[in-house]
Short mmCIF file of C-alpha atoms and ligand atoms in Angstrom, two decimals:
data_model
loop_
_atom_site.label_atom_id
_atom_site.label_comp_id
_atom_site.label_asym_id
_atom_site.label_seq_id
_atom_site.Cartn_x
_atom_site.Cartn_y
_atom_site.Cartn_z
CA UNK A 1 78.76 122.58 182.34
CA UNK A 2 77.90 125.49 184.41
CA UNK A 3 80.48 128.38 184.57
CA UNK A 4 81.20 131.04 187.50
CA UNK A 5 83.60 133.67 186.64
CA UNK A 6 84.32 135.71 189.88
CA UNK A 7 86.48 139.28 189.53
CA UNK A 8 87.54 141.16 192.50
CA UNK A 9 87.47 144.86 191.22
CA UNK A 10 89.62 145.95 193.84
CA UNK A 11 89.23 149.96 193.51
CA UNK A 12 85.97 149.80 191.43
CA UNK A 13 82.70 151.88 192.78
CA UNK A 14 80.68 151.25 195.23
CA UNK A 15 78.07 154.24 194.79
CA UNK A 16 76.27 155.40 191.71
CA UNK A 17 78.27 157.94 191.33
CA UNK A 18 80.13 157.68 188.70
CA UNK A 19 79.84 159.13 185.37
CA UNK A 20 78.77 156.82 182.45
CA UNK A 21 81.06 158.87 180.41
CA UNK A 22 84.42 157.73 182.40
CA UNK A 23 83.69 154.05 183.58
CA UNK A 24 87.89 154.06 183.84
CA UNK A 25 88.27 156.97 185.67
CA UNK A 26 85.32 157.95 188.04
CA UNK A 27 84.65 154.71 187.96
CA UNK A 28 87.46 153.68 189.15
CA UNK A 29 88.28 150.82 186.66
CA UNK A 30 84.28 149.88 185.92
CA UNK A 31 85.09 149.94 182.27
CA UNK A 32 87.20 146.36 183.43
CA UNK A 33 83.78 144.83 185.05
CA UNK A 34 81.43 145.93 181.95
CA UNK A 35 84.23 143.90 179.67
CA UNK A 36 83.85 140.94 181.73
CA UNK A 37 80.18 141.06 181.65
CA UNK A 38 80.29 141.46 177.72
CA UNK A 39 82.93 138.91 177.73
CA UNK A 40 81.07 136.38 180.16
CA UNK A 41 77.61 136.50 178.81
CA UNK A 42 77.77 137.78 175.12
CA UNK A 43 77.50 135.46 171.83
CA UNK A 44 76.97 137.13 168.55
CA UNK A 45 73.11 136.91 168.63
CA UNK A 46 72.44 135.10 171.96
CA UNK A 47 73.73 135.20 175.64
CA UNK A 48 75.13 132.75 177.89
CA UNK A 49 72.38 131.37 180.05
CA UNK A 50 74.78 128.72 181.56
CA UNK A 51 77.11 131.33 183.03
CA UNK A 52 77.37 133.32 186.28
CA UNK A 53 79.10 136.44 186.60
CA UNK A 54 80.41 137.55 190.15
CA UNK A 55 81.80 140.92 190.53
CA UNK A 56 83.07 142.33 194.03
CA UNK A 57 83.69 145.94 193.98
CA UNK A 58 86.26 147.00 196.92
CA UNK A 59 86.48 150.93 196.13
CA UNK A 60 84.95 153.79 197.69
CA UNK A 61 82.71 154.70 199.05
CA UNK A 62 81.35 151.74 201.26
CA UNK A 63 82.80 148.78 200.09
CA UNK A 64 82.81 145.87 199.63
CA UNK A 65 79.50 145.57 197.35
CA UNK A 66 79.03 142.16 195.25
CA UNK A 67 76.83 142.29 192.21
CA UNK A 68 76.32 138.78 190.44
CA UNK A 69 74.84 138.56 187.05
CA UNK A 70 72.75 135.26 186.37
CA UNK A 71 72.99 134.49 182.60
CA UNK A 72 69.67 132.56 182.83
CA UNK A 73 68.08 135.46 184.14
CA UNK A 74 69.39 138.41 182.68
CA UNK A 75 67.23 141.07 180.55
CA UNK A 76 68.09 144.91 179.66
CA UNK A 77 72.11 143.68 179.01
CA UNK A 78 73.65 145.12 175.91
CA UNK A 79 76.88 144.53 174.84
CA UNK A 80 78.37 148.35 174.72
CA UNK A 81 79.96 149.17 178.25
CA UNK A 82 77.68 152.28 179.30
CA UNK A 83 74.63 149.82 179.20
CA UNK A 84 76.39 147.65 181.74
CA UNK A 85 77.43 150.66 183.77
CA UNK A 86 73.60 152.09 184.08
CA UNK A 87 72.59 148.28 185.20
CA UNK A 88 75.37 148.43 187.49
CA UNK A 89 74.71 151.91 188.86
CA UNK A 90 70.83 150.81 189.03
CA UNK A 91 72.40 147.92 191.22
CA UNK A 92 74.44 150.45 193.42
CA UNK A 93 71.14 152.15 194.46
CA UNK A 94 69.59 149.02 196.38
CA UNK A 95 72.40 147.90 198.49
CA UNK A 96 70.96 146.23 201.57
CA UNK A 97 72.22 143.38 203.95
CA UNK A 98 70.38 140.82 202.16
CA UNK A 99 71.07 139.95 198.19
CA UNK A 100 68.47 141.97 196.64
CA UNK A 101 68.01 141.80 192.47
CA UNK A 102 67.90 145.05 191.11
CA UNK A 103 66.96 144.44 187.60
CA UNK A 104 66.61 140.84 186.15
CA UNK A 105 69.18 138.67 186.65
CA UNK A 106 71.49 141.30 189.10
CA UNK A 107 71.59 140.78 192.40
CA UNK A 108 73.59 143.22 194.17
CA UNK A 109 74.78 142.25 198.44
CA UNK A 110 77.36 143.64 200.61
CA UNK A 111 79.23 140.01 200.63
CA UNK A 112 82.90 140.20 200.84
CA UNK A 113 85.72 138.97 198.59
CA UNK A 114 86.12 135.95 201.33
CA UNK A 115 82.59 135.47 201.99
CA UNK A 116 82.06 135.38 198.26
CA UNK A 117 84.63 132.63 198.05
CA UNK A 118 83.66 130.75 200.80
CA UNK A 119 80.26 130.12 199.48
CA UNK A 120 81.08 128.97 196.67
CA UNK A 121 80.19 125.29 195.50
CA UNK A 122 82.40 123.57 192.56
CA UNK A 123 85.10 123.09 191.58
CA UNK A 124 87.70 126.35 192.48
CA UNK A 125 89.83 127.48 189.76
CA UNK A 126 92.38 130.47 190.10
CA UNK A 127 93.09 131.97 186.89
CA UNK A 128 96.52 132.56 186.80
CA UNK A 129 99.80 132.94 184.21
CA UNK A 130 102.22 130.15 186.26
CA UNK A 131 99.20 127.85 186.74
CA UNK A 132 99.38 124.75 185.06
CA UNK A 133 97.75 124.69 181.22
CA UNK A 134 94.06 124.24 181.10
CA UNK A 135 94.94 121.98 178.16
CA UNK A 136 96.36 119.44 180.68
CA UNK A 137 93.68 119.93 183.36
CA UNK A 138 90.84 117.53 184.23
CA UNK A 139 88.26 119.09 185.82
CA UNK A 140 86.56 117.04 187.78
CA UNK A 141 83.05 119.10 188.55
CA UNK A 142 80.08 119.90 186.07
CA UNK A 143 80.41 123.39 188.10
CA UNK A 144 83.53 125.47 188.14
CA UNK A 145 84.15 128.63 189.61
CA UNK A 146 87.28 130.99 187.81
CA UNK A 147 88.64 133.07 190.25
CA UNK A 148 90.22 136.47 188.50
CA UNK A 149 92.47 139.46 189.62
CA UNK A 150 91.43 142.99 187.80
CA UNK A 151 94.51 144.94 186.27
CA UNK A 152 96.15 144.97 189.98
CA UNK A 153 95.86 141.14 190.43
CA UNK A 154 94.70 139.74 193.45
CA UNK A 155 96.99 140.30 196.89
CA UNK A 156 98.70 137.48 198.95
CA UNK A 157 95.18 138.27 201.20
CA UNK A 158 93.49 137.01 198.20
CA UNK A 159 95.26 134.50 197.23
CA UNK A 160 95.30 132.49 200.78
CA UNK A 161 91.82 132.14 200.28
CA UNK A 162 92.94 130.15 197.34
CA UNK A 163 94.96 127.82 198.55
CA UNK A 164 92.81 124.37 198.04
CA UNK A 165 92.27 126.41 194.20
CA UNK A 166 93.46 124.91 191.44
CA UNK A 167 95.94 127.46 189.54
CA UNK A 168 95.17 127.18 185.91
CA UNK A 169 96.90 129.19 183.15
CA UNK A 170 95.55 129.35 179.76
CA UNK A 171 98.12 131.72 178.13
CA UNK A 172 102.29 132.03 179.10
CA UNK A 173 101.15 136.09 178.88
CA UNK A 174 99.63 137.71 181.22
CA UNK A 175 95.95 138.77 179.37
CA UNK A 176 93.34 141.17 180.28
CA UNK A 177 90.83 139.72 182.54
CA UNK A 178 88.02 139.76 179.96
CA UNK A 179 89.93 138.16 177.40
CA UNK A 180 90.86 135.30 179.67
CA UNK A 181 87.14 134.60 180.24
CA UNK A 182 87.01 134.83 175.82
CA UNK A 183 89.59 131.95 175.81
CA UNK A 184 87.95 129.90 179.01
CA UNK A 185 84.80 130.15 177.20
CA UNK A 186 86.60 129.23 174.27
CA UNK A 187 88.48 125.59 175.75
CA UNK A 188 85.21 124.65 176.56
CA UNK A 189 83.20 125.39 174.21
CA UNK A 190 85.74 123.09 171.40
CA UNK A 191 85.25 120.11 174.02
CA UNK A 192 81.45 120.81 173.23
CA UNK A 193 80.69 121.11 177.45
C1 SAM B 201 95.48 142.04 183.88
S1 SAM B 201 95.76 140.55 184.75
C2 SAM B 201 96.53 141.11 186.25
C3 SAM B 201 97.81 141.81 186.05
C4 SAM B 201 98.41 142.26 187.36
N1 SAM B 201 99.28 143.36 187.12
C5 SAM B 201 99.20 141.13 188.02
O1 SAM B 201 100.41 141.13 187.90
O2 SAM B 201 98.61 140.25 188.64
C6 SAM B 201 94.15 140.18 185.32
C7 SAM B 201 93.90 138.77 185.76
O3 SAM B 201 93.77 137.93 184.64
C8 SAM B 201 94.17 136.61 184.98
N2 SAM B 201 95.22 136.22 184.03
C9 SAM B 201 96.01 137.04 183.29
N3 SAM B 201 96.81 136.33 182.48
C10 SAM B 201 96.51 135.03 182.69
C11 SAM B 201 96.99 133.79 182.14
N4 SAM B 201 97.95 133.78 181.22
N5 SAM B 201 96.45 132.64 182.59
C12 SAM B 201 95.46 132.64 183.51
N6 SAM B 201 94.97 133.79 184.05
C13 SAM B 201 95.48 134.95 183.67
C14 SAM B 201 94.66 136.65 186.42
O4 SAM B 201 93.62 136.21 187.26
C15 SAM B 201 94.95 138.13 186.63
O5 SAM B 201 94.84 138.53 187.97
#
């Protein structure tokens, strides 16, 4: 079972600078995106290598910018948040037209939320509170794709993209975006896929 998480980090970065020091602040919410990457990749003395881990940051100054971590791939990743802000800020420094991977297993592009979505292949999933419960849901792809808001969810824009998604819900509270990759990880992981 191969797993794409995708987070639109609506006023996240889109230049290096940013201090390492205040992801939340100057970085305008990249504290949320290094908690997804721990949360995506991250077991207690291994990573993920069946994961992917797509990330477009809408803030200033020239967004969008889409950075997509390849758990097969990856090297340098540590689980504290200012080690996933340097790779990210490394990432921010070779922006071009065409995907370009800035360390191994980042690749950083200036793909849109829409283009992002469109190119997708799998099965789409948008994570969401009044979707149905993944306990009842039959996916029907060895390849899903979980669609996720940051803290300011994801606009009616968004979410018309979404419309031939299925809207799962894996909690009747609204979680934190990391933790609802935890408990994604989590379902599958019991059914051993
Ligand atoms: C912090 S929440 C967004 C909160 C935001 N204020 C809103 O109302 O949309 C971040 C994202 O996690 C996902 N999410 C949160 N709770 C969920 C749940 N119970 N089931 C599925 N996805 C959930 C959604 O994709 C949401 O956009």
């Amino acid at each position: 079972m191969k797993k794409i998480f995708i987070l639109k980090a609506s006023k996240a970065k889109t230049s290096k600078d940013f201090s390492l020091n205040d992801l939340p602040g100057d970085g305008g919410r990249m504290d949320i995106v290094a908690r997804c990457v721990n949360s995506a990749f991250f077991l207690s003395h291994d990573l993920r290598k069946d994961t992917e881990f797509i990330v477009v940051l809408e803030g200033g100054p020239d967004p969008p910018v889409t950075l997509r971590f390849v758990g097969s791939k990856l090297k340098y990743l540590s689980p504290d948040e200012r080690c996933t802000g340097g790779l990210i800020k490394k990432a921010l420094e070779k922006v071009t037209a065409k995907e370009t991977e800035s360390t191994p297993g980042i690749f950083v592009s200036k793909k849109s939320f829409l283009e992002v979505i469109n190119e997708l292949e799998g099965e789409l999933v948008y994570l969401h509170e009044n979707g149905e419960d993944i306990q009842n849901v039959d996916f029907d792809s060895d390849k899903i794709c979980f669609v996720l808001g940051d803290h300011l969810g994801l606009s009616q824009d968004d979410e018309s993209l979404l419309k031939t998604a299925k809207r799962v819900s894996i909690s009747p509270m609204v979680l934190h975006a990391d933790h609802c990759i935890i408990i994604v990880h989590n379902v599958f992981d019991r059914k051993n896929l």
